[in-house]
PDB file of C-alpha atoms in Angstrom:
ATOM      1  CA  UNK A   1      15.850  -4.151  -2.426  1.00 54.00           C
ATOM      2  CA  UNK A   2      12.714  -6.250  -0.494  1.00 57.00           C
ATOM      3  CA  UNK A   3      14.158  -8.668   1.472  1.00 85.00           C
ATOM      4  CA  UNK A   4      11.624 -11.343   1.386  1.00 93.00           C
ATOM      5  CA  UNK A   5       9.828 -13.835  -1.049  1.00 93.00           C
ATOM      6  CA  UNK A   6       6.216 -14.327  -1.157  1.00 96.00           C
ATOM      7  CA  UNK A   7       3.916 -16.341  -3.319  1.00 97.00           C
ATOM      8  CA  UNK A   8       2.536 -14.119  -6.427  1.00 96.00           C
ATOM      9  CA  UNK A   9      -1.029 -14.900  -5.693  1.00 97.00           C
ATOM     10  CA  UNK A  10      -2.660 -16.766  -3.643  1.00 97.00           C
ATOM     11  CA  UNK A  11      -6.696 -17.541  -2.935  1.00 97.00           C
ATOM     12  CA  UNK A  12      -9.303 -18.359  -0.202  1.00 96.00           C
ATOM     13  CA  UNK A  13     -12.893 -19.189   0.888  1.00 97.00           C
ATOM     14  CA  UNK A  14     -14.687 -16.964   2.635  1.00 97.00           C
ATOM     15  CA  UNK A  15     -15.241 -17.666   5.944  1.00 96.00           C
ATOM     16  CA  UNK A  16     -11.714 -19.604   5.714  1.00 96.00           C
ATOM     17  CA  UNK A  17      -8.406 -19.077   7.350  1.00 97.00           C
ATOM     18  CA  UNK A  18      -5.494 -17.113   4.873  1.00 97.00           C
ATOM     19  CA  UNK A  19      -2.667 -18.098   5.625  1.00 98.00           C
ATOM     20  CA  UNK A  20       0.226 -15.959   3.867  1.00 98.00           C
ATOM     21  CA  UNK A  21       3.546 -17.187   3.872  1.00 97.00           C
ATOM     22  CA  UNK A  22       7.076 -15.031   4.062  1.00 97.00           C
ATOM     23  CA  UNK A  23      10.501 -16.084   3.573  1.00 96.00           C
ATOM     24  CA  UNK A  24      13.431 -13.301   5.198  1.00 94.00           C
ATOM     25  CA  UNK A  25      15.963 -16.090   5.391  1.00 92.00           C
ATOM     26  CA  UNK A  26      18.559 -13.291   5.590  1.00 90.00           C
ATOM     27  CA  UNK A  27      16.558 -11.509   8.374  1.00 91.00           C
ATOM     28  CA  UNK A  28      19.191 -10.205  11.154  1.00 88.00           C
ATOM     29  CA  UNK A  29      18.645  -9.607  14.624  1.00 86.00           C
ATOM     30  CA  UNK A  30      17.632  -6.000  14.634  1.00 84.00           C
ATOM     31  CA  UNK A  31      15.363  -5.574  12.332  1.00 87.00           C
ATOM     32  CA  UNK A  32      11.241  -6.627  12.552  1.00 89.00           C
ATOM     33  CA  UNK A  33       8.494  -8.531   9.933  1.00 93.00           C
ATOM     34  CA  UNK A  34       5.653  -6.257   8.968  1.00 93.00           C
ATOM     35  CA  UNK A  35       2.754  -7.054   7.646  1.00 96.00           C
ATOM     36  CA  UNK A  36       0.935  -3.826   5.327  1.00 96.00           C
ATOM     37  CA  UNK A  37      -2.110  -4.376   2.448  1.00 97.00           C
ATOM     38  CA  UNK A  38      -3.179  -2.685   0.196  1.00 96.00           C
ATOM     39  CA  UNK A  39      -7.252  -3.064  -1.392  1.00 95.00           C
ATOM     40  CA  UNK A  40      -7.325  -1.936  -4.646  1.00 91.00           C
ATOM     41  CA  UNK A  41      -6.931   1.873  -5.383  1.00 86.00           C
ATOM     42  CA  UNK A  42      -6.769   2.710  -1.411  1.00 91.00           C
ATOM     43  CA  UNK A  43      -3.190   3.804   0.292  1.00 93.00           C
ATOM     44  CA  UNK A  44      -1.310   0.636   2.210  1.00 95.00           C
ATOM     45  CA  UNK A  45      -3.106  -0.572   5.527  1.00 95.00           C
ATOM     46  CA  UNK A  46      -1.041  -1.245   8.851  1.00 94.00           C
ATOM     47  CA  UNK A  47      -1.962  -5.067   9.608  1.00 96.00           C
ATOM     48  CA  UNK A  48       0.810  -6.226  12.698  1.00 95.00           C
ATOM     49  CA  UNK A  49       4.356  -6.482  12.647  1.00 92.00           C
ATOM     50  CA  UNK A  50       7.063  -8.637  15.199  1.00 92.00           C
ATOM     51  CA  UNK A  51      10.486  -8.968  16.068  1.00 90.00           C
ATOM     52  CA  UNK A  52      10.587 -13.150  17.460  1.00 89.00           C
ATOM     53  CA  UNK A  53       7.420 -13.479  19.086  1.00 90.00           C
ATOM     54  CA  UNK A  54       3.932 -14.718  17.947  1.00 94.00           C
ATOM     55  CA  UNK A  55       1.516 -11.904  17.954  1.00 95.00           C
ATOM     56  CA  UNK A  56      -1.945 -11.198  17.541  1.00 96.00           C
ATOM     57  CA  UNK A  57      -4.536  -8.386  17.276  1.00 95.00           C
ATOM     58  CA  UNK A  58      -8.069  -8.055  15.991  1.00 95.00           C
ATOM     59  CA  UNK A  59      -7.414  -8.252  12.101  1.00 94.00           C
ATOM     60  CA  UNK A  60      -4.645 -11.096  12.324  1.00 97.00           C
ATOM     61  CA  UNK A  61      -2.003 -13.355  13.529  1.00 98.00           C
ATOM     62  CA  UNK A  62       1.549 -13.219  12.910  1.00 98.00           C
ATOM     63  CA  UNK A  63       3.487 -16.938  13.522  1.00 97.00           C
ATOM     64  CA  UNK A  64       7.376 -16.381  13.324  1.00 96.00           C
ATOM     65  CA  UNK A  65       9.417 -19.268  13.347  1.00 95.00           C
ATOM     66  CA  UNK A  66      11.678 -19.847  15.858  1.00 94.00           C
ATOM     67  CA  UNK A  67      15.291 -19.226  13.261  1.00 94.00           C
ATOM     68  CA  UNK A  68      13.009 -15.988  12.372  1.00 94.00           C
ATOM     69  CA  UNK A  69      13.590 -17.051   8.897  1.00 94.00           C
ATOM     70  CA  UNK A  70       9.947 -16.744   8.010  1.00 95.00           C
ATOM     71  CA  UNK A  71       6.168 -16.157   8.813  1.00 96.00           C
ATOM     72  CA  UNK A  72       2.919 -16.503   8.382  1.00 98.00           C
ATOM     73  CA  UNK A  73      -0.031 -14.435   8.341  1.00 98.00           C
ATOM     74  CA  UNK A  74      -3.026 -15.535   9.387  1.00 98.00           C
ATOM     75  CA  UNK A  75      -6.496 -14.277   8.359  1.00 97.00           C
ATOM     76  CA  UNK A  76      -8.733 -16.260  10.760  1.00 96.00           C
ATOM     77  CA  UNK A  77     -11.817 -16.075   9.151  1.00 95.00           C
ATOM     78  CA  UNK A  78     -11.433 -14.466   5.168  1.00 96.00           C
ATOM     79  CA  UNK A  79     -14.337 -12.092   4.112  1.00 97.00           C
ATOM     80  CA  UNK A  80     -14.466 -10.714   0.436  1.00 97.00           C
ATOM     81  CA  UNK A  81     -13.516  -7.660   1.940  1.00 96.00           C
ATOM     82  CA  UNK A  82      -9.911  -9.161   2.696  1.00 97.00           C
ATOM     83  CA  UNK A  83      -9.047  -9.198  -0.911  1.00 98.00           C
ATOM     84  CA  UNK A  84      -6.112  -7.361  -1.490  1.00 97.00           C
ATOM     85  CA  UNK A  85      -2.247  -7.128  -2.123  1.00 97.00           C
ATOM     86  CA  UNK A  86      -0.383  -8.085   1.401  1.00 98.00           C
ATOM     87  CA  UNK A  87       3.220  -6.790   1.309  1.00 96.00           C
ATOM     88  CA  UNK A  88       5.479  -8.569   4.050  1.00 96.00           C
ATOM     89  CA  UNK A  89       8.453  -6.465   4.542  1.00 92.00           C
ATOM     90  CA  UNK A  90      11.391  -6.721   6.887  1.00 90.00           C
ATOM     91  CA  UNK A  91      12.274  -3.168   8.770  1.00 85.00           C
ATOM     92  CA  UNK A  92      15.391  -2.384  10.327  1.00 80.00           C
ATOM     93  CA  UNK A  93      15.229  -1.481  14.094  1.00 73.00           C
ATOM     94  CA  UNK A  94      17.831   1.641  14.548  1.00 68.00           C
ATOM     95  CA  UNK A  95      19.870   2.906  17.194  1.00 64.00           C
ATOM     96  CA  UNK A  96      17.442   4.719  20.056  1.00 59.00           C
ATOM     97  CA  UNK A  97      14.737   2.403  18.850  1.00 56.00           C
ATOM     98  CA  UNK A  98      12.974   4.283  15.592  1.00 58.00           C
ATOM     99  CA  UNK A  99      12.949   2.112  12.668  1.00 64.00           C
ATOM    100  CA  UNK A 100      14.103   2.174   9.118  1.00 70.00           C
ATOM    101  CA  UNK A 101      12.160   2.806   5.768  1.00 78.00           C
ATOM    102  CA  UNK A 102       9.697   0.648   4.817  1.00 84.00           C
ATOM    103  CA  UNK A 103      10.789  -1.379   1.266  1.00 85.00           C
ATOM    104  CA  UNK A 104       7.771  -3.102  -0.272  1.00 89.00           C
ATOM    105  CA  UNK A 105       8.262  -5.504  -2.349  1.00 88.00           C
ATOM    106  CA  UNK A 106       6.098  -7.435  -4.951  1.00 89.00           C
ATOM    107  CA  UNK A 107       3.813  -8.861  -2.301  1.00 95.00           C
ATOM    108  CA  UNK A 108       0.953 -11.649  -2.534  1.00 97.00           C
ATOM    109  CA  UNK A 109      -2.281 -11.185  -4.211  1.00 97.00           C
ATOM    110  CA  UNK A 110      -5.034 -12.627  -1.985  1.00 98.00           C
ATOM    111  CA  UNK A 111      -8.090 -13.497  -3.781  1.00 98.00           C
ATOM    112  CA  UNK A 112     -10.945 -14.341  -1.527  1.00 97.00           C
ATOM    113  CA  UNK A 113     -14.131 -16.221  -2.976  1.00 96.00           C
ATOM    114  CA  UNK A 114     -17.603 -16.791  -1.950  1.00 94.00           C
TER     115      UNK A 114
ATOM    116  CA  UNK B   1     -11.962  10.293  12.757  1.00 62.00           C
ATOM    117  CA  UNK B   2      -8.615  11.689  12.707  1.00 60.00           C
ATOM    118  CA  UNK B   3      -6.769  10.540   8.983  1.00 91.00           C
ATOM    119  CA  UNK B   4      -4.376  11.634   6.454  1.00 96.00           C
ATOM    120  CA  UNK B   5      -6.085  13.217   3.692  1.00 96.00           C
ATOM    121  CA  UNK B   6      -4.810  13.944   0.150  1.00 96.00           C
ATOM    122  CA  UNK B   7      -6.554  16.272  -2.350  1.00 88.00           C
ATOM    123  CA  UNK B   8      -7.172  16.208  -4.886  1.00 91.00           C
ATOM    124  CA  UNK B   9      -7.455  11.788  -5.780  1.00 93.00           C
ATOM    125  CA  UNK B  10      -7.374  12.272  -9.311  1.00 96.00           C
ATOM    126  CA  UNK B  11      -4.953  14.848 -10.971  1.00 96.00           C
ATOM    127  CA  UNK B  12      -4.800  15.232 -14.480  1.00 96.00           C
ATOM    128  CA  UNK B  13      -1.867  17.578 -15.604  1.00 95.00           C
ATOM    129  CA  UNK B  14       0.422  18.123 -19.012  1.00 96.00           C
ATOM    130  CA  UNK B  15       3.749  17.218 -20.231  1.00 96.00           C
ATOM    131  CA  UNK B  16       6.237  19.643 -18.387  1.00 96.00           C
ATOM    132  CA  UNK B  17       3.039  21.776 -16.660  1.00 96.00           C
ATOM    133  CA  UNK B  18       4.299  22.276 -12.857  1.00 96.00           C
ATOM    134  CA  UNK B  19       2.031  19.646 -10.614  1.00 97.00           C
ATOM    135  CA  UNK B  20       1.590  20.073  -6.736  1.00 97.00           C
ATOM    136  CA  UNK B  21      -0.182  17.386  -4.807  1.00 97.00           C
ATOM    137  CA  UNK B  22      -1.144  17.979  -0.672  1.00 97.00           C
ATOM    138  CA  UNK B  23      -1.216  15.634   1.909  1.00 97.00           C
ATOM    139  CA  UNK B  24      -3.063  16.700   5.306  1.00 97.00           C
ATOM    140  CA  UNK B  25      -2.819  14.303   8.774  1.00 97.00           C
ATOM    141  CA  UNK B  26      -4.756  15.145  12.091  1.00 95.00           C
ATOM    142  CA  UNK B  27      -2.780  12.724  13.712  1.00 92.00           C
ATOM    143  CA  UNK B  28       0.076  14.998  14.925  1.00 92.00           C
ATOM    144  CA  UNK B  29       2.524  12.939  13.578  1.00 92.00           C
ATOM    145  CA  UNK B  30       6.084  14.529  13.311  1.00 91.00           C
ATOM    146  CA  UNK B  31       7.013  12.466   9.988  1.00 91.00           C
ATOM    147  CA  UNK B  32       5.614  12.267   6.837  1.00 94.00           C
ATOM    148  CA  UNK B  33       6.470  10.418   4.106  1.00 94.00           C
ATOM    149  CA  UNK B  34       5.860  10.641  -0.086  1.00 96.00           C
ATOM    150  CA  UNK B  35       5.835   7.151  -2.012  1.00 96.00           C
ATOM    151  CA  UNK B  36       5.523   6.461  -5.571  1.00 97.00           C
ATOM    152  CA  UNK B  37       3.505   3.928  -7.016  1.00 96.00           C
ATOM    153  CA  UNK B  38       3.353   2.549 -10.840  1.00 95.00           C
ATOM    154  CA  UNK B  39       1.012   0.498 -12.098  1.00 92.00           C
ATOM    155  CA  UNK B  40       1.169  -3.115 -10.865  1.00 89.00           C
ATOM    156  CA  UNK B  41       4.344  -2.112  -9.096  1.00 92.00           C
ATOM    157  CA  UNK B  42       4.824  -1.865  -4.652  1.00 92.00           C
ATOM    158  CA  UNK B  43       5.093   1.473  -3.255  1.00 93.00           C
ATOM    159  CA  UNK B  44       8.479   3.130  -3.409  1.00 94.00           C
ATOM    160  CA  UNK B  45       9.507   5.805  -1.064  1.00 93.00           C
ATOM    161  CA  UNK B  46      10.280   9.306  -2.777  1.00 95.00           C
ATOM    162  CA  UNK B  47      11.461  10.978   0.492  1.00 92.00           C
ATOM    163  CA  UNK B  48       9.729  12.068   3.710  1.00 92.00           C
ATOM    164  CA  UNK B  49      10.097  14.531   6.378  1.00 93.00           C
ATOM    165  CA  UNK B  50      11.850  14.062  10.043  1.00 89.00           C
ATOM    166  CA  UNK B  51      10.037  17.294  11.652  1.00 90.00           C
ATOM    167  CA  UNK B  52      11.540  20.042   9.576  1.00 91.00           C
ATOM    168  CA  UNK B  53      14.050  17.821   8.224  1.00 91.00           C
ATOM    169  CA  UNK B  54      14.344  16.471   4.766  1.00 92.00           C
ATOM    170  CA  UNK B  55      15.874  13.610   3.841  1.00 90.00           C
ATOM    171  CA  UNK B  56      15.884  12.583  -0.063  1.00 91.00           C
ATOM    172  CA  UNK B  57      16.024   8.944  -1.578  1.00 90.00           C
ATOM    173  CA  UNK B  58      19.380   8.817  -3.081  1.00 90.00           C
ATOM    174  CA  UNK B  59      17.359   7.435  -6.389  1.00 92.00           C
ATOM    175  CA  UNK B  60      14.557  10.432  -6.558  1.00 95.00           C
ATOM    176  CA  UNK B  61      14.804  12.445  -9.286  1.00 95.00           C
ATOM    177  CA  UNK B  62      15.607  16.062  -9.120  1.00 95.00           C
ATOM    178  CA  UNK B  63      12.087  16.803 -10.635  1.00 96.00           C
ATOM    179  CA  UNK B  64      10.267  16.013  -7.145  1.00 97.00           C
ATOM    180  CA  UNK B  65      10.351  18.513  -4.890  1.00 96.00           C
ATOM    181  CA  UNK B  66       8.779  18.465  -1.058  1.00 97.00           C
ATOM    182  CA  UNK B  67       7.627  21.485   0.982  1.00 96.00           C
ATOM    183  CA  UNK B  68       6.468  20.727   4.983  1.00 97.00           C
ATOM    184  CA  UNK B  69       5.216  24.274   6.295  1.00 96.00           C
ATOM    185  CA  UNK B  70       3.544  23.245   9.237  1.00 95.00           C
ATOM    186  CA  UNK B  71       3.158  19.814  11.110  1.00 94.00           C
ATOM    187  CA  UNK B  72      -0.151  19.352   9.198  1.00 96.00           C
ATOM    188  CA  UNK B  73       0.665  19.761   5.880  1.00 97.00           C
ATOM    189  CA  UNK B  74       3.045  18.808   3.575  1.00 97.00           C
ATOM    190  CA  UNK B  75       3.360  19.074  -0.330  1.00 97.00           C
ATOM    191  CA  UNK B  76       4.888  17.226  -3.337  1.00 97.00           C
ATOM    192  CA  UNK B  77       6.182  19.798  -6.410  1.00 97.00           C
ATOM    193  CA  UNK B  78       5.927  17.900  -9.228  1.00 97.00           C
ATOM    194  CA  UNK B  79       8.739  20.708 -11.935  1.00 97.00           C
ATOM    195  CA  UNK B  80       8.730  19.030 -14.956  1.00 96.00           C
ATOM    196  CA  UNK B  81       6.033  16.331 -15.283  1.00 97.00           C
ATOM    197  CA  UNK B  82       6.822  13.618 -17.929  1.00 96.00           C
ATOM    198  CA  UNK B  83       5.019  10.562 -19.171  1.00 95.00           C
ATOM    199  CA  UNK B  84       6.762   8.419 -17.172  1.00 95.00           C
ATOM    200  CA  UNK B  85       5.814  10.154 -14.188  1.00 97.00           C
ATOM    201  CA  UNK B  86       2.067   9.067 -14.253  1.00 97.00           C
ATOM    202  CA  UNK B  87       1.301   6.925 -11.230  1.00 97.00           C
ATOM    203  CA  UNK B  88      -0.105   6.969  -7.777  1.00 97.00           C
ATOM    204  CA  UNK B  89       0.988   9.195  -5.017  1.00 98.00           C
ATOM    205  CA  UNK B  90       0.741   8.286  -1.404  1.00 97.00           C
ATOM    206  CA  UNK B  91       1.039  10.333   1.433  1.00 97.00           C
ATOM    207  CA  UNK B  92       1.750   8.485   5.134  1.00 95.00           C
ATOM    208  CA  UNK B  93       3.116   9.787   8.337  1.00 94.00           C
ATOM    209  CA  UNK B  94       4.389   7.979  11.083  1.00 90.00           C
ATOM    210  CA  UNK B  95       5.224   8.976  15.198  1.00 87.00           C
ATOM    211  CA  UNK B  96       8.595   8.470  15.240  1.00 79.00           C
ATOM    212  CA  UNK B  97      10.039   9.961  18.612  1.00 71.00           C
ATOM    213  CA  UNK B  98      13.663   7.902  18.311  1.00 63.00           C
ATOM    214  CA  UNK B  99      12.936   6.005  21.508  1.00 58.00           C
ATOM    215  CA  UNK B 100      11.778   2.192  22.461  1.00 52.00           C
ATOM    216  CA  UNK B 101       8.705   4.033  22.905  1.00 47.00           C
ATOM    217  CA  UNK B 102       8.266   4.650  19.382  1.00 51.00           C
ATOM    218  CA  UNK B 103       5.839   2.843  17.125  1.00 56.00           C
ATOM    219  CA  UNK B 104       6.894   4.077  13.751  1.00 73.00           C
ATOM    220  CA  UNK B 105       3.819   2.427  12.266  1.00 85.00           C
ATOM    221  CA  UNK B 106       3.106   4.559   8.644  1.00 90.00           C
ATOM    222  CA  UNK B 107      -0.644   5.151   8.436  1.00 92.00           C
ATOM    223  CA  UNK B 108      -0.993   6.060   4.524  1.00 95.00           C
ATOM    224  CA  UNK B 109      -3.794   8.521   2.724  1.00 96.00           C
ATOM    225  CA  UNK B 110      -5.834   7.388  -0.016  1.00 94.00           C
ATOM    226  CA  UNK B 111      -3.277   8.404  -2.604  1.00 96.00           C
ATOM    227  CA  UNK B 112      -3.472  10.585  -5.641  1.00 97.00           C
ATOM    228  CA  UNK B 113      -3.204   9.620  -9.027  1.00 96.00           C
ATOM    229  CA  UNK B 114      -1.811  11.458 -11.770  1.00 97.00           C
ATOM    230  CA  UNK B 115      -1.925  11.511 -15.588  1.00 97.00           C
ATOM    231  CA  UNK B 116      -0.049  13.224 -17.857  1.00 96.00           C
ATOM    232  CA  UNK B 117      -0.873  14.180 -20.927  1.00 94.00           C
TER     233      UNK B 117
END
């Protein structure tokens, strides 16, 4: 089963910051917070994932709090483009490094308006 | 740009007609993985390949079957097709090497969705 809670839907103006919460209250040491989305009819996208630390790349930011008990993606500036299912999803870090299955659960329908 | 391609995107097939769906990558990934996904529902992960090895979901029915040839390609046998099997079919692959230097990050096709009739 998903291991994390996220809103059912959520919207946005364009041009605006999304910001996507995640709860993984039962998150454990060895195991990271991805962030995946999915536009309508198109296969799951790669966003960013982390273990404890903030991080950042060109399509968003990732804020983890400090118990690691949840995050929060950040869109910085929304386009219409941007609408789409984001699935947060806690993955478990194996032995030698490699990394579990990914288990998606219901995920957060962003809606982003002009 | 190097991808993972499925053909065909739309597949129509009948009740209990055999169905095979193909999944291509250029990215020389050495795992690749076959999801599930119902309408209005999150992808769920049929089984994927670790190199040559397979390794099943403990809840996939017998009636999906997986071939891997090569590193390229890899297929999804559909035996028995029922109504309940309409949905879309994604196709992802990952670099997983089993090291710290691994990035396991899945980079999914465009799916394939399937209705039976």
């Amino acid at each position: 089963d998903a291991k994390t809670t996220q809103p059912t839907s959520m919207d946005c103006a364009e041009g605006r910051a999304a910001n996507l919460p995640c709860n993984h209250s039962t998150i454990s040491g060895n195991e990271y917070v991805y962030w995946y989305r999915q536009i309508h009819s198109q296969g799951p996208q790669y966003i960013i994932h982390g273990l404890k630390n903030n991080e950042t790349n060109e399509m968003a930011s990732l804020i983890i709090t400090e118990d690691r008990k949840s995050s929060t993606l950040i869109l910085p500036h929304a386009t219409l483009r941007d609408t789409a299912v984001y699935y947060c999803i806690v993955r478990l870090r194996l032995p030698g490094g490699s990394q579990g299955n990914l288990i998606f659960g219901k995920g957060t329908k962003l809606s982003v308006k002009p | 740009d190097a991808m993972v391609i499925q053909n065909p995107r739309y597949q129509v097939t009948q009740f209990g007609k055999p169905v095979t769906l193909s999944c291509s990558q250029t990215l020389n990934h050495n795992v690749m993985y076959w999801y599930q996904q119902k309408s209005s529902q999150a992808p769920k992960l049929l089984f994927h390949y670790y190199d040559k090895d397979f390794n099943n979901e403990a809840d996939t029915p017998d009636n999906f079957q997986s071939r891997r040839p090569n590193t390229s390609f890899c297929f999804l046998d559909i035996r028995s097709p029922g109504l309940g099997d309409a949905a879309m079919y994604l196709c992802a692959t990952s670099r997983t090497t089993g090291t710290s230097a691994s990035t396991d990050t899945q980079y999914f096709g465009p799916g394939t969705r399937l209705t039976v009739l």
